[in-house]
Each structure stands twice: as C-alpha cells, then as structure tokens.
JSON list of C-alpha atoms in Angstrom, two decimals:
[
{"chain": "A", "resi": 906, "resn": "MET", "atom": "CA", "xyz": [0.03, 0.27, -0.02]},
{"chain": "A", "resi": 907, "resn": "ASN", "atom": "CA", "xyz": [0.99, 3.80, -0.80]},
{"chain": "A", "resi": 908, "resn": "LYS", "atom": "CA", "xyz": [2.68, 4.66, 2.25]},
{"chain": "A", "resi": 909, "resn": "GLY", "atom": "CA", "xyz": [1.63, 8.66, 1.60]},
{"chain": "A", "resi": 910, "resn": "ILE", "atom": "CA", "xyz": [-1.88, 6.73, 0.87]},
{"chain": "A", "resi": 911, "resn": "LEU", "atom": "CA", "xyz": [-1.52, 5.40, 4.28]},
{"chain": "A", "resi": 912, "resn": "TYR", "atom": "CA", "xyz": [-1.00, 8.31, 5.90]},
{"chain": "A", "resi": 913, "resn": "PHE", "atom": "CA", "xyz": [-3.51, 10.22, 4.75]},
{"chain": "A", "resi": 914, "resn": "GLY", "atom": "CA", "xyz": [-5.96, 8.12, 5.84]},
{"chain": "A", "resi": 915, "resn": "ILE", "atom": "CA", "xyz": [-4.73, 8.16, 9.12]},
{"chain": "A", "resi": 916, "resn": "LEU", "atom": "CA", "xyz": [-4.92, 11.37, 9.77]},
{"chain": "A", "resi": 917, "resn": "GLY", "atom": "CA", "xyz": [-8.20, 11.67, 8.33]},
{"chain": "A", "resi": 918, "resn": "ILE", "atom": "CA", "xyz": [-9.45, 9.38, 10.77]},
{"chain": "A", "resi": 919, "resn": "SER", "atom": "CA", "xyz": [-7.46, 11.71, 13.74]},
{"chain": "A", "resi": 920, "resn": "LEU", "atom": "CA", "xyz": [-9.23, 14.94, 12.21]},
{"chain": "A", "resi": 921, "resn": "SER", "atom": "CA", "xyz": [-12.49, 12.48, 11.80]},
{"chain": "A", "resi": 922, "resn": "PHE", "atom": "CA", "xyz": [-12.50, 12.13, 15.96]},
{"chain": "A", "resi": 923, "resn": "VAL", "atom": "CA", "xyz": [-10.65, 15.99, 16.35]},
{"chain": "A", "resi": 924, "resn": "TYR", "atom": "CA", "xyz": [-14.60, 16.89, 14.87]},
{"chain": "A", "resi": 925, "resn": "ALA", "atom": "CA", "xyz": [-16.78, 14.64, 16.45]},
{"chain": "A", "resi": 926, "resn": "ASP", "atom": "CA", "xyz": [-15.11, 14.65, 20.14]},
{"chain": "A", "resi": 927, "resn": "LYS", "atom": "CA", "xyz": [-15.35, 19.29, 19.43]},
{"chain": "A", "resi": 928, "resn": "GLN", "atom": "CA", "xyz": [-19.61, 18.22, 18.25]},
{"chain": "A", "resi": 929, "resn": "ARG", "atom": "CA", "xyz": [-20.01, 16.26, 21.21]},
{"chain": "A", "resi": 930, "resn": "ASN", "atom": "CA", "xyz": [-18.25, 19.23, 23.57]},
{"chain": "A", "resi": 931, "resn": "GLU", "atom": "CA", "xyz": [-20.96, 21.58, 22.28]},
{"chain": "A", "resi": 932, "resn": "TRP", "atom": "CA", "xyz": [-23.81, 22.41, 24.28]},
{"chain": "A", "resi": 933, "resn": "HIS", "atom": "CA", "xyz": [-26.96, 24.61, 23.41]},
{"chain": "A", "resi": 934, "resn": "TYR", "atom": "CA", "xyz": [-30.63, 25.53, 25.14]},
{"chain": "A", "resi": 935, "resn": "GLY", "atom": "CA", "xyz": [-33.47, 24.49, 23.55]},
{"chain": "A", "resi": 936, "resn": "ALA", "atom": "CA", "xyz": [-36.43, 22.30, 25.51]},
{"chain": "A", "resi": 937, "resn": "ASN", "atom": "CA", "xyz": [-34.44, 20.37, 28.10]},
{"chain": "A", "resi": 938, "resn": "ALA", "atom": "CA", "xyz": [-31.20, 20.85, 26.93]},
{"chain": "A", "resi": 939, "resn": "SER", "atom": "CA", "xyz": [-29.33, 21.98, 29.60]},
{"chain": "A", "resi": 940, "resn": "GLN", "atom": "CA", "xyz": [-30.58, 19.14, 31.51]},
{"chain": "A", "resi": 941, "resn": "ASP", "atom": "CA", "xyz": [-28.14, 17.13, 28.89]},
{"chain": "A", "resi": 942, "resn": "TRP", "atom": "CA", "xyz": [-24.97, 19.13, 29.67]},
{"chain": "A", "resi": 943, "resn": "ALA", "atom": "CA", "xyz": [-23.39, 16.77, 32.12]},
{"chain": "A", "resi": 944, "resn": "ASN", "atom": "CA", "xyz": [-23.50, 14.14, 29.46]},
{"chain": "A", "resi": 945, "resn": "ILE", "atom": "CA", "xyz": [-21.83, 16.09, 26.41]},
{"chain": "A", "resi": 946, "resn": "SER", "atom": "CA", "xyz": [-18.63, 16.40, 28.09]},
{"chain": "A", "resi": 947, "resn": "PRO", "atom": "CA", "xyz": [-16.82, 15.76, 31.88]},
{"chain": "A", "resi": 948, "resn": "LEU", "atom": "CA", "xyz": [-15.75, 18.81, 31.81]},
{"chain": "A", "resi": 949, "resn": "TYR", "atom": "CA", "xyz": [-19.85, 19.86, 32.29]},
{"chain": "A", "resi": 950, "resn": "LEU", "atom": "CA", "xyz": [-20.69, 17.91, 35.28]},
{"chain": "A", "resi": 951, "resn": "GLY", "atom": "CA", "xyz": [-20.94, 19.90, 37.60]},
{"chain": "A", "resi": 952, "resn": "CYS", "atom": "CA", "xyz": [-23.80, 20.92, 36.12]},
{"chain": "A", "resi": 953, "resn": "ALA", "atom": "CA", "xyz": [-25.16, 17.93, 37.49]},
{"chain": "A", "resi": 954, "resn": "GLN", "atom": "CA", "xyz": [-23.76, 18.36, 40.41]},
{"chain": "A", "resi": 955, "resn": "GLY", "atom": "CA", "xyz": [-23.53, 20.58, 44.05]},
{"chain": "A", "resi": 956, "resn": "ASN", "atom": "CA", "xyz": [-26.33, 22.14, 45.50]},
{"chain": "A", "resi": 957, "resn": "GLN", "atom": "CA", "xyz": [-25.37, 25.78, 45.02]},
{"chain": "A", "resi": 958, "resn": "GLN", "atom": "CA", "xyz": [-26.15, 25.81, 41.11]},
{"chain": "A", "resi": 959, "resn": "SER", "atom": "CA", "xyz": [-27.28, 28.64, 39.45]},
{"chain": "A", "resi": 960, "resn": "PRO", "atom": "CA", "xyz": [-30.20, 30.22, 38.52]},
{"chain": "A", "resi": 961, "resn": "ILE", "atom": "CA", "xyz": [-32.66, 30.29, 41.41]},
{"chain": "A", "resi": 962, "resn": "ASN", "atom": "CA", "xyz": [-35.99, 31.13, 42.21]},
{"chain": "A", "resi": 963, "resn": "ILE", "atom": "CA", "xyz": [-35.88, 33.68, 45.21]},
{"chain": "A", "resi": 964, "resn": "ILE", "atom": "CA", "xyz": [-38.63, 33.09, 47.48]},
{"chain": "A", "resi": 965, "resn": "THR", "atom": "CA", "xyz": [-38.89, 36.71, 49.34]},
{"chain": "A", "resi": 966, "resn": "LYS", "atom": "CA", "xyz": [-39.94, 35.43, 52.41]},
{"chain": "A", "resi": 967, "resn": "ASN", "atom": "CA", "xyz": [-37.76, 32.90, 52.92]},
{"chain": "A", "resi": 968, "resn": "VAL", "atom": "CA", "xyz": [-35.03, 35.49, 52.44]},
{"chain": "A", "resi": 969, "resn": "VAL", "atom": "CA", "xyz": [-32.99, 36.85, 55.77]},
{"chain": "A", "resi": 970, "resn": "SER", "atom": "CA", "xyz": [-31.15, 40.40, 56.68]},
{"chain": "A", "resi": 971, "resn": "GLY", "atom": "CA", "xyz": [-27.25, 40.18, 56.13]},
{"chain": "A", "resi": 972, "resn": "ALA", "atom": "CA", "xyz": [-26.04, 41.47, 52.72]},
{"chain": "A", "resi": 973, "resn": "THR", "atom": "CA", "xyz": [-23.00, 43.02, 52.25]},
{"chain": "A", "resi": 974, "resn": "SER", "atom": "CA", "xyz": [-23.08, 46.41, 50.74]},
{"chain": "A", "resi": 975, "resn": "PHE", "atom": "CA", "xyz": [-21.01, 47.37, 47.96]},
{"chain": "A", "resi": 976, "resn": "GLU", "atom": "CA", "xyz": [-20.63, 50.52, 45.69]},
{"chain": "A", "resi": 977, "resn": "ILE", "atom": "CA", "xyz": [-20.02, 50.18, 41.68]},
{"chain": "A", "resi": 978, "resn": "GLN", "atom": "CA", "xyz": [-17.68, 51.88, 40.24]},
{"chain": "A", "resi": 979, "resn": "TYR", "atom": "CA", "xyz": [-17.97, 52.25, 36.16]},
{"chain": "A", "resi": 980, "resn": "THR", "atom": "CA", "xyz": [-16.26, 54.00, 33.93]},
{"chain": "A", "resi": 981, "resn": "ILE", "atom": "CA", "xyz": [-17.22, 55.01, 30.43]},
{"chain": "A", "resi": 982, "resn": "ALA", "atom": "CA", "xyz": [-15.34, 52.75, 27.96]},
{"chain": "A", "resi": 983, "resn": "LYS", "atom": "CA", "xyz": [-14.47, 54.43, 24.62]},
{"chain": "A", "resi": 984, "resn": "GLY", "atom": "CA", "xyz": [-14.92, 50.88, 22.94]},
{"chain": "A", "resi": 985, "resn": "ILE", "atom": "CA", "xyz": [-15.90, 47.84, 23.87]},
{"chain": "A", "resi": 986, "resn": "ASN", "atom": "CA", "xyz": [-16.57, 44.61, 21.41]},
{"chain": "A", "resi": 987, "resn": "LEU", "atom": "CA", "xyz": [-19.52, 42.74, 20.91]},
{"chain": "A", "resi": 988, "resn": "THR", "atom": "CA", "xyz": [-19.99, 39.28, 20.69]},
{"chain": "A", "resi": 989, "resn": "LEU", "atom": "CA", "xyz": [-22.33, 35.88, 20.41]},
{"chain": "A", "resi": 990, "resn": "GLU", "atom": "CA", "xyz": [-21.47, 33.12, 21.94]},
{"chain": "A", "resi": 991, "resn": "ASN", "atom": "CA", "xyz": [-23.36, 30.64, 22.47]},
{"chain": "A", "resi": 992, "resn": "ALA", "atom": "CA", "xyz": [-26.87, 32.21, 21.76]},
{"chain": "A", "resi": 993, "resn": "THR", "atom": "CA", "xyz": [-25.40, 34.82, 24.12]},
{"chain": "A", "resi": 994, "resn": "PHE", "atom": "CA", "xyz": [-24.64, 38.58, 23.13]},
{"chain": "A", "resi": 995, "resn": "LYS", "atom": "CA", "xyz": [-21.50, 39.57, 25.41]},
{"chain": "A", "resi": 996, "resn": "ILE", "atom": "CA", "xyz": [-19.73, 42.84, 25.76]},
{"chain": "A", "resi": 997, "resn": "LEU", "atom": "CA", "xyz": [-16.26, 42.23, 26.52]},
{"chain": "A", "resi": 998, "resn": "TYR", "atom": "CA", "xyz": [-15.49, 45.83, 28.87]},
{"chain": "A", "resi": 999, "resn": "PRO", "atom": "CA", "xyz": [-12.22, 47.69, 29.09]},
{"chain": "A", "resi": 1000, "resn": "ARG", "atom": "CA", "xyz": [-10.08, 47.31, 32.16]},
{"chain": "A", "resi": 1001, "resn": "GLY", "atom": "CA", "xyz": [-10.63, 50.77, 34.75]},
{"chain": "A", "resi": 1002, "resn": "SER", "atom": "CA", "xyz": [-14.43, 49.46, 35.93]},
{"chain": "A", "resi": 1003, "resn": "PHE", "atom": "CA", "xyz": [-14.87, 48.12, 39.93]},
{"chain": "A", "resi": 1004, "resn": "LEU", "atom": "CA", "xyz": [-17.53, 46.07, 41.96]},
{"chain": "A", "resi": 1005, "resn": "LYS", "atom": "CA", "xyz": [-15.99, 46.79, 45.24]},
{"chain": "A", "resi": 1006, "resn": "MET", "atom": "CA", "xyz": [-17.24, 44.76, 48.27]},
{"chain": "A", "resi": 1007, "resn": "GLY", "atom": "CA", "xyz": [-16.89, 43.17, 51.57]},
{"chain": "A", "resi": 1008, "resn": "GLY", "atom": "CA", "xyz": [-13.18, 45.39, 51.29]},
{"chain": "A", "resi": 1009, "resn": "LEU", "atom": "CA", "xyz": [-11.97, 43.27, 48.00]},
{"chain": "A", "resi": 1010, "resn": "GLN", "atom": "CA", "xyz": [-12.36, 44.65, 44.32]},
{"chain": "A", "resi": 1011, "resn": "TYR", "atom": "CA", "xyz": [-13.31, 43.16, 41.66]},
{"chain": "A", "resi": 1012, "resn": "GLN", "atom": "CA", "xyz": [-13.44, 43.91, 38.25]},
{"chain": "A", "resi": 1013, "resn": "LEU", "atom": "CA", "xyz": [-15.59, 44.10, 35.54]},
{"chain": "A", "resi": 1014, "resn": "LYS", "atom": "CA", "xyz": [-15.34, 42.03, 32.75]},
{"chain": "A", "resi": 1015, "resn": "GLU", "atom": "CA", "xyz": [-18.63, 41.33, 31.10]},
{"chain": "A", "resi": 1016, "resn": "ILE", "atom": "CA", "xyz": [-21.32, 41.97, 30.63]},
{"chain": "A", "resi": 1017, "resn": "HIS", "atom": "CA", "xyz": [-23.98, 38.98, 29.40]},
{"chain": "A", "resi": 1018, "resn": "PHE", "atom": "CA", "xyz": [-27.85, 39.79, 27.78]},
{"chain": "A", "resi": 1019, "resn": "LYS", "atom": "CA", "xyz": [-30.39, 36.93, 29.04]},
{"chain": "A", "resi": 1020, "resn": "THR", "atom": "CA", "xyz": [-33.66, 36.43, 27.53]},
{"chain": "A", "resi": 1021, "resn": "PRO", "atom": "CA", "xyz": [-35.48, 36.23, 29.54]},
{"chain": "A", "resi": 1022, "resn": "ALA", "atom": "CA", "xyz": [-34.21, 36.22, 33.26]},
{"chain": "A", "resi": 1023, "resn": "GLU", "atom": "CA", "xyz": [-32.77, 33.47, 34.34]},
{"chain": "A", "resi": 1024, "resn": "ASN", "atom": "CA", "xyz": [-33.56, 34.07, 37.67]},
{"chain": "A", "resi": 1025, "resn": "SER", "atom": "CA", "xyz": [-36.73, 34.53, 39.12]},
{"chain": "A", "resi": 1026, "resn": "ILE", "atom": "CA", "xyz": [-38.62, 36.50, 42.31]},
{"chain": "A", "resi": 1027, "resn": "ASP", "atom": "CA", "xyz": [-41.45, 34.74, 43.58]},
{"chain": "A", "resi": 1028, "resn": "SER", "atom": "CA", "xyz": [-41.61, 32.15, 40.70]},
{"chain": "A", "resi": 1029, "resn": "LEU", "atom": "CA", "xyz": [-42.03, 35.86, 37.86]},
{"chain": "A", "resi": 1030, "resn": "HIS", "atom": "CA", "xyz": [-39.26, 35.98, 35.18]},
{"chain": "A", "resi": 1031, "resn": "ALA", "atom": "CA", "xyz": [-38.69, 39.56, 33.84]},
{"chain": "A", "resi": 1032, "resn": "PRO", "atom": "CA", "xyz": [-38.15, 39.42, 29.92]},
{"chain": "A", "resi": 1033, "resn": "LEU", "atom": "CA", "xyz": [-34.62, 40.65, 30.18]},
{"chain": "A", "resi": 1034, "resn": "GLU", "atom": "CA", "xyz": [-31.76, 39.85, 32.37]},
{"chain": "A", "resi": 1035, "resn": "VAL", "atom": "CA", "xyz": [-28.51, 41.47, 31.95]},
{"chain": "A", "resi": 1036, "resn": "GLN", "atom": "CA", "xyz": [-25.49, 40.23, 34.09]},
{"chain": "A", "resi": 1037, "resn": "PHE", "atom": "CA", "xyz": [-22.45, 41.51, 34.73]},
{"chain": "A", "resi": 1038, "resn": "PHE", "atom": "CA", "xyz": [-19.03, 39.53, 35.62]},
{"chain": "A", "resi": 1039, "resn": "HIS", "atom": "CA", "xyz": [-16.15, 40.99, 37.98]},
{"chain": "A", "resi": 1040, "resn": "GLU", "atom": "CA", "xyz": [-13.53, 39.22, 39.55]},
{"chain": "A", "resi": 1041, "resn": "ASP", "atom": "CA", "xyz": [-10.53, 40.23, 41.69]},
{"chain": "A", "resi": 1042, "resn": "SER", "atom": "CA", "xyz": [-6.88, 39.29, 41.28]},
{"chain": "A", "resi": 1043, "resn": "LYS", "atom": "CA", "xyz": [-7.19, 36.57, 43.29]},
{"chain": "A", "resi": 1044, "resn": "GLY", "atom": "CA", "xyz": [-9.56, 34.62, 41.02]},
{"chain": "A", "resi": 1045, "resn": "HIS", "atom": "CA", "xyz": [-13.29, 35.66, 42.89]},
{"chain": "A", "resi": 1046, "resn": "LYS", "atom": "CA", "xyz": [-16.27, 36.19, 41.04]},
{"chain": "A", "resi": 1047, "resn": "VAL", "atom": "CA", "xyz": [-18.98, 38.24, 42.04]},
{"chain": "A", "resi": 1048, "resn": "VAL", "atom": "CA", "xyz": [-22.64, 38.94, 39.41]},
{"chain": "A", "resi": 1049, "resn": "VAL", "atom": "CA", "xyz": [-24.41, 41.30, 39.85]},
{"chain": "A", "resi": 1050, "resn": "ALA", "atom": "CA", "xyz": [-28.00, 40.95, 37.50]},
{"chain": "A", "resi": 1051, "resn": "VAL", "atom": "CA", "xyz": [-29.79, 43.41, 35.96]},
{"chain": "A", "resi": 1052, "resn": "PHE", "atom": "CA", "xyz": [-34.04, 42.78, 35.39]},
{"chain": "A", "resi": 1053, "resn": "PHE", "atom": "CA", "xyz": [-35.72, 44.79, 32.61]},
{"chain": "A", "resi": 1054, "resn": "MET", "atom": "CA", "xyz": [-39.07, 44.92, 32.90]},
{"chain": "A", "resi": 1055, "resn": "GLU", "atom": "CA", "xyz": [-41.36, 45.92, 29.58]},
{"chain": "A", "resi": 1056, "resn": "GLY", "atom": "CA", "xyz": [-41.27, 50.34, 29.90]},
{"chain": "A", "resi": 1057, "resn": "ARG", "atom": "CA", "xyz": [-39.56, 53.02, 28.69]},
{"chain": "A", "resi": 1058, "resn": "ALA", "atom": "CA", "xyz": [-36.72, 52.65, 26.15]},
{"chain": "A", "resi": 1059, "resn": "ASN", "atom": "CA", "xyz": [-32.99, 52.32, 27.31]},
{"chain": "A", "resi": 1060, "resn": "GLY", "atom": "CA", "xyz": [-30.70, 54.91, 25.15]},
{"chain": "A", "resi": 1061, "resn": "MET", "atom": "CA", "xyz": [-28.09, 53.10, 25.98]},
{"chain": "A", "resi": 1062, "resn": "LEU", "atom": "CA", "xyz": [-29.01, 49.06, 25.12]},
{"chain": "A", "resi": 1063, "resn": "ASP", "atom": "CA", "xyz": [-30.28, 50.99, 21.08]},
{"chain": "A", "resi": 1064, "resn": "SER", "atom": "CA", "xyz": [-26.61, 51.31, 20.61]},
{"chain": "A", "resi": 1065, "resn": "ILE", "atom": "CA", "xyz": [-25.97, 47.81, 21.23]},
{"chain": "A", "resi": 1066, "resn": "ILE", "atom": "CA", "xyz": [-29.00, 46.75, 19.14]},
{"chain": "A", "resi": 1067, "resn": "LYS", "atom": "CA", "xyz": [-27.67, 48.88, 16.76]},
{"chain": "A", "resi": 1068, "resn": "ASN", "atom": "CA", "xyz": [-24.46, 47.04, 16.07]},
{"chain": "A", "resi": 1069, "resn": "LEU", "atom": "CA", "xyz": [-25.38, 43.56, 17.23]},
{"chain": "A", "resi": 1070, "resn": "PRO", "atom": "CA", "xyz": [-23.98, 40.67, 15.55]},
{"chain": "A", "resi": 1071, "resn": "VAL", "atom": "CA", "xyz": [-25.68, 37.95, 14.15]},
{"chain": "A", "resi": 1072, "resn": "ALA", "atom": "CA", "xyz": [-22.93, 35.21, 13.23]},
{"chain": "A", "resi": 1073, "resn": "SER", "atom": "CA", "xyz": [-22.09, 33.36, 16.74]},
{"chain": "A", "resi": 1074, "resn": "GLY", "atom": "CA", "xyz": [-18.48, 34.37, 16.85]},
{"chain": "A", "resi": 1075, "resn": "LYS", "atom": "CA", "xyz": [-18.42, 37.61, 15.26]},
{"chain": "A", "resi": 1076, "resn": "ALA", "atom": "CA", "xyz": [-17.55, 41.05, 17.00]},
{"chain": "A", "resi": 1077, "resn": "HIS", "atom": "CA", "xyz": [-18.72, 43.98, 16.33]},
{"chain": "A", "resi": 1078, "resn": "PHE", "atom": "CA", "xyz": [-16.14, 47.38, 17.57]},
{"chain": "A", "resi": 1079, "resn": "ILE", "atom": "CA", "xyz": [-18.89, 49.99, 19.61]},
{"chain": "A", "resi": 1080, "resn": "THR", "atom": "CA", "xyz": [-17.31, 53.01, 21.28]},
{"chain": "A", "resi": 1081, "resn": "ASN", "atom": "CA", "xyz": [-18.39, 55.04, 24.15]},
{"chain": "A", "resi": 1082, "resn": "ILE", "atom": "CA", "xyz": [-20.56, 52.44, 25.35]},
{"chain": "A", "resi": 1083, "resn": "ASP", "atom": "CA", "xyz": [-21.49, 52.90, 29.68]},
{"chain": "A", "resi": 1084, "resn": "ALA", "atom": "CA", "xyz": [-22.39, 49.59, 32.11]},
{"chain": "A", "resi": 1085, "resn": "ASN", "atom": "CA", "xyz": [-23.84, 52.28, 34.15]},
{"chain": "A", "resi": 1086, "resn": "ALA", "atom": "CA", "xyz": [-26.71, 52.82, 31.86]},
{"chain": "A", "resi": 1087, "resn": "PHE", "atom": "CA", "xyz": [-27.80, 49.40, 32.82]},
{"chain": "A", "resi": 1088, "resn": "ILE", "atom": "CA", "xyz": [-27.68, 50.07, 36.98]},
{"chain": "A", "resi": 1089, "resn": "PRO", "atom": "CA", "xyz": [-31.01, 51.24, 39.39]},
{"chain": "A", "resi": 1090, "resn": "SER", "atom": "CA", "xyz": [-29.94, 54.13, 41.31]},
{"chain": "A", "resi": 1091, "resn": "ASN", "atom": "CA", "xyz": [-30.81, 51.65, 44.01]},
{"chain": "A", "resi": 1092, "resn": "LEU", "atom": "CA", "xyz": [-28.49, 49.27, 44.68]},
{"chain": "A", "resi": 1093, "resn": "ALA", "atom": "CA", "xyz": [-31.09, 47.44, 47.13]},
{"chain": "A", "resi": 1094, "resn": "SER", "atom": "CA", "xyz": [-29.90, 43.07, 46.52]},
{"chain": "A", "resi": 1095, "resn": "TYR", "atom": "CA", "xyz": [-30.61, 39.81, 47.19]},
{"chain": "A", "resi": 1096, "resn": "GLN", "atom": "CA", "xyz": [-27.26, 37.68, 47.72]},
{"chain": "A", "resi": 1097, "resn": "PHE", "atom": "CA", "xyz": [-26.44, 34.26, 47.31]},
{"chain": "A", "resi": 1098, "resn": "ASP", "atom": "CA", "xyz": [-23.69, 31.63, 46.23]},
{"chain": "A", "resi": 1099, "resn": "GLY", "atom": "CA", "xyz": [-24.42, 30.35, 43.10]},
{"chain": "A", "resi": 1100, "resn": "SER", "atom": "CA", "xyz": [-22.45, 29.00, 40.17]},
{"chain": "A", "resi": 1101, "resn": "LEU", "atom": "CA", "xyz": [-22.24, 29.75, 36.92]},
{"chain": "A", "resi": 1102, "resn": "THR", "atom": "CA", "xyz": [-25.41, 29.64, 34.86]},
{"chain": "A", "resi": 1103, "resn": "THR", "atom": "CA", "xyz": [-23.39, 27.95, 31.39]},
{"chain": "A", "resi": 1104, "resn": "PRO", "atom": "CA", "xyz": [-20.95, 25.29, 30.88]},
{"chain": "A", "resi": 1105, "resn": "PRO", "atom": "CA", "xyz": [-19.09, 24.20, 33.39]},
{"chain": "A", "resi": 1106, "resn": "CYS", "atom": "CA", "xyz": [-21.34, 25.82, 35.62]},
{"chain": "A", "resi": 1107, "resn": "SER", "atom": "CA", "xyz": [-18.42, 26.25, 38.14]},
{"chain": "A", "resi": 1108, "resn": "GLN", "atom": "CA", "xyz": [-19.90, 26.73, 41.85]},
{"chain": "A", "resi": 1109, "resn": "GLY", "atom": "CA", "xyz": [-17.89, 29.01, 44.09]},
{"chain": "A", "resi": 1110, "resn": "ILE", "atom": "CA", "xyz": [-19.33, 32.65, 42.35]},
{"chain": "A", "resi": 1111, "resn": "ARG", "atom": "CA", "xyz": [-21.42, 35.53, 44.58]},
{"chain": "A", "resi": 1112, "resn": "TRP", "atom": "CA", "xyz": [-24.85, 36.74, 43.12]},
{"chain": "A", "resi": 1113, "resn": "ILE", "atom": "CA", "xyz": [-26.30, 39.91, 43.74]},
{"chain": "A", "resi": 1114, "resn": "ILE", "atom": "CA", "xyz": [-29.33, 40.18, 42.96]},
{"chain": "A", "resi": 1115, "resn": "ILE", "atom": "CA", "xyz": [-30.54, 43.97, 42.60]},
{"chain": "A", "resi": 1116, "resn": "LYS", "atom": "CA", "xyz": [-34.06, 44.53, 43.57]},
{"chain": "A", "resi": 1117, "resn": "GLN", "atom": "CA", "xyz": [-34.74, 47.28, 41.25]},
{"chain": "A", "resi": 1118, "resn": "PRO", "atom": "CA", "xyz": [-35.64, 46.83, 37.58]},
{"chain": "A", "resi": 1119, "resn": "MET", "atom": "CA", "xyz": [-34.85, 49.07, 34.71]},
{"chain": "A", "resi": 1120, "resn": "SER", "atom": "CA", "xyz": [-37.07, 49.07, 31.78]},
{"chain": "A", "resi": 1121, "resn": "ALA", "atom": "CA", "xyz": [-36.79, 48.45, 28.23]},
{"chain": "A", "resi": 1122, "resn": "THR", "atom": "CA", "xyz": [-39.76, 48.44, 25.25]},
{"chain": "A", "resi": 1123, "resn": "LEU", "atom": "CA", "xyz": [-40.53, 45.26, 24.06]},
{"chain": "A", "resi": 1124, "resn": "SER", "atom": "CA", "xyz": [-39.06, 46.09, 20.34]},
{"chain": "A", "resi": 1125, "resn": "GLN", "atom": "CA", "xyz": [-35.89, 46.51, 22.28]},
{"chain": "A", "resi": 1126, "resn": "ILE", "atom": "CA", "xyz": [-36.04, 43.37, 24.28]},
{"chain": "A", "resi": 1127, "resn": "ASP", "atom": "CA", "xyz": [-37.27, 41.15, 20.89]},
{"chain": "A", "resi": 1128, "resn": "THR", "atom": "CA", "xyz": [-34.56, 42.85, 18.73]},
{"chain": "A", "resi": 1129, "resn": "LEU", "atom": "CA", "xyz": [-31.94, 40.52, 21.39]},
{"chain": "A", "resi": 1130, "resn": "ARG", "atom": "CA", "xyz": [-34.38, 37.16, 21.27]},
{"chain": "A", "resi": 1131, "resn": "ARG", "atom": "CA", "xyz": [-34.76, 37.00, 17.74]},
{"chain": "A", "resi": 1132, "resn": "ILE", "atom": "CA", "xyz": [-31.49, 36.48, 17.66]},
{"chain": "A", "resi": 1133, "resn": "THR", "atom": "CA", "xyz": [-30.58, 34.00, 20.46]},
{"chain": "A", "resi": 1134, "resn": "ASN", "atom": "CA", "xyz": [-33.33, 32.87, 21.08]},
{"chain": "A", "resi": 1135, "resn": "SER", "atom": "CA", "xyz": [-34.60, 31.71, 24.62]},
{"chain": "A", "resi": 1136, "resn": "ASN", "atom": "CA", "xyz": [-30.91, 31.60, 26.27]},
{"chain": "A", "resi": 1137, "resn": "ALA", "atom": "CA", "xyz": [-31.81, 31.08, 29.75]},
{"chain": "A", "resi": 1138, "resn": "ARG", "atom": "CA", "xyz": [-30.81, 27.69, 32.45]},
{"chain": "A", "resi": 1139, "resn": "PRO", "atom": "CA", "xyz": [-34.06, 26.86, 34.11]},
{"chain": "A", "resi": 1140, "resn": "THR", "atom": "CA", "xyz": [-33.97, 28.04, 38.03]},
{"chain": "A", "resi": 1141, "resn": "GLN", "atom": "CA", "xyz": [-32.65, 25.00, 39.77]},
{"chain": "A", "resi": 1142, "resn": "GLU", "atom": "CA", "xyz": [-32.98, 23.27, 43.11]},
{"chain": "A", "resi": 1143, "resn": "SER", "atom": "CA", "xyz": [-32.17, 26.17, 45.99]},
{"chain": "A", "resi": 1144, "resn": "PHE", "atom": "CA", "xyz": [-31.56, 23.36, 48.53]},
{"chain": "A", "resi": 1145, "resn": "ASN", "atom": "CA", "xyz": [-31.97, 25.77, 51.17]},
{"chain": "A", "resi": 1146, "resn": "ARG", "atom": "CA", "xyz": [-29.77, 27.49, 50.09]},
{"chain": "A", "resi": 1147, "resn": "LEU", "atom": "CA", "xyz": [-29.43, 31.36, 52.03]},
{"chain": "A", "resi": 1148, "resn": "ILE", "atom": "CA", "xyz": [-30.71, 34.30, 50.56]},
{"chain": "A", "resi": 1149, "resn": "VAL", "atom": "CA", "xyz": [-29.88, 37.28, 52.37]},
{"chain": "A", "resi": 1150, "resn": "GLU", "atom": "CA", "xyz": [-31.20, 40.87, 51.68]}
]
C-alpha cells in the first residue's frame, strides 16, 4: 500500500475524531437541553452536581437580613467588543471599572444579555436580565444581575441593538458604552452563593440580584431574542440555600 495514502488516511481518521469530540463538547439551549449538559463532556459534570447551582427562584418570604454592602464604580468605555457566543450577546468591557465589596475589589470583565431572565422572584421572570461579571486578582467571581421590565426605552441598549452581530463568533466594535446606564439608582439586593449558568457550571460564584428593575421596550427585548432565542438556563433547586437582603 502506498505509504502516503496510508498516512493521509490515518490523518483523516484522526481529524474526524477531533471533529466528533468537538461536536460532543458543544452545548446549546432548547427544550430540556440544559439537563443534558453534564452528559456532553466530563468537563461539564458540575452542571449536574453540587447544591449551589444557578439560576434560582428567590422566595422572598424565606429571605433573611445580612446582605453585604457594595459599591459600583464603572467608567465609560471608549470602545468595547460585542460578541455573540453560545446564543448570548456579550460585551467585553475594558479595564478600569470595578465593584467594591467586603474590602475587596472586583474588576468588571463582561456583560451578558439573557432573554428571558434566568433568576426569578417568587416565580416571576422578567423578559430580560443583564448580568455583570466581575473578578478579583485571585480569581474570585461576583455576578450582578439586573432585571429589565417592559416600559420606556433604554438609550444605551439602543446603541447595542444597532450593532448586534448575527453570526456566532463574530465581534462588533462599539464606541462610548456606559455600563452605568444598565444599573438602577437603588442597589438594594438579594445575595447568595451560586454557580455559572453555563457549562462548566462552576460553583463558588457570589450572585447579587438587584431588586429595582430597569426598563426597556418590548421592541428592544424582542430584537435581542429574535437572534438568540431563549438563552436562559432553567432555575435550579435552592437546597435551603441562604439568601440575604
């Protein structure tokens, strides 16, 4: 047998296994799709394990006092990259914006848009949840979540919507984006320990759910949803988790 043919034949088989493995590791949203994340890859086993998975339904009658005060110090970004990854629009925010909490400083890394909201309050889901991902110098993560209800238009959201990428993996550069425009004036919150809501569903994430919602028009929310479809993980069991306010 021609050695060249044999070599390329083996190479082709190897590449097919790599491609198949990549396909197996891909995950998506859809009817009950998230229930199968742990079966896609050993890296995602956390999605089916642990008692601090997110998102959750916050039952207000079970909430106790004791929330940690925090301060948000976001600056206007002269330029950001807006990407579409895993059916979620993500803003990669430049250095210089922080959340200060418990004597620690967490840098704002990314902003994600979820339609509908992932977390819920007394089983009520907002049509949009904007999540702010922060991380300190040791890798500890804090996620701030803000609900958006149908109402008046959000001007900064319009700037995002006018530049939405429609293909996965594509990035659009947008100037003069102010993350403060997505944060309400009242920072009263619910706080609990949870996880990432996407694979690998790592736990040890501090979640801050802002009580006061922001507003956006139905048209603005629908524009996001038409491209991503539903991109919210269903609420997970709370397991008597401590939720403070």
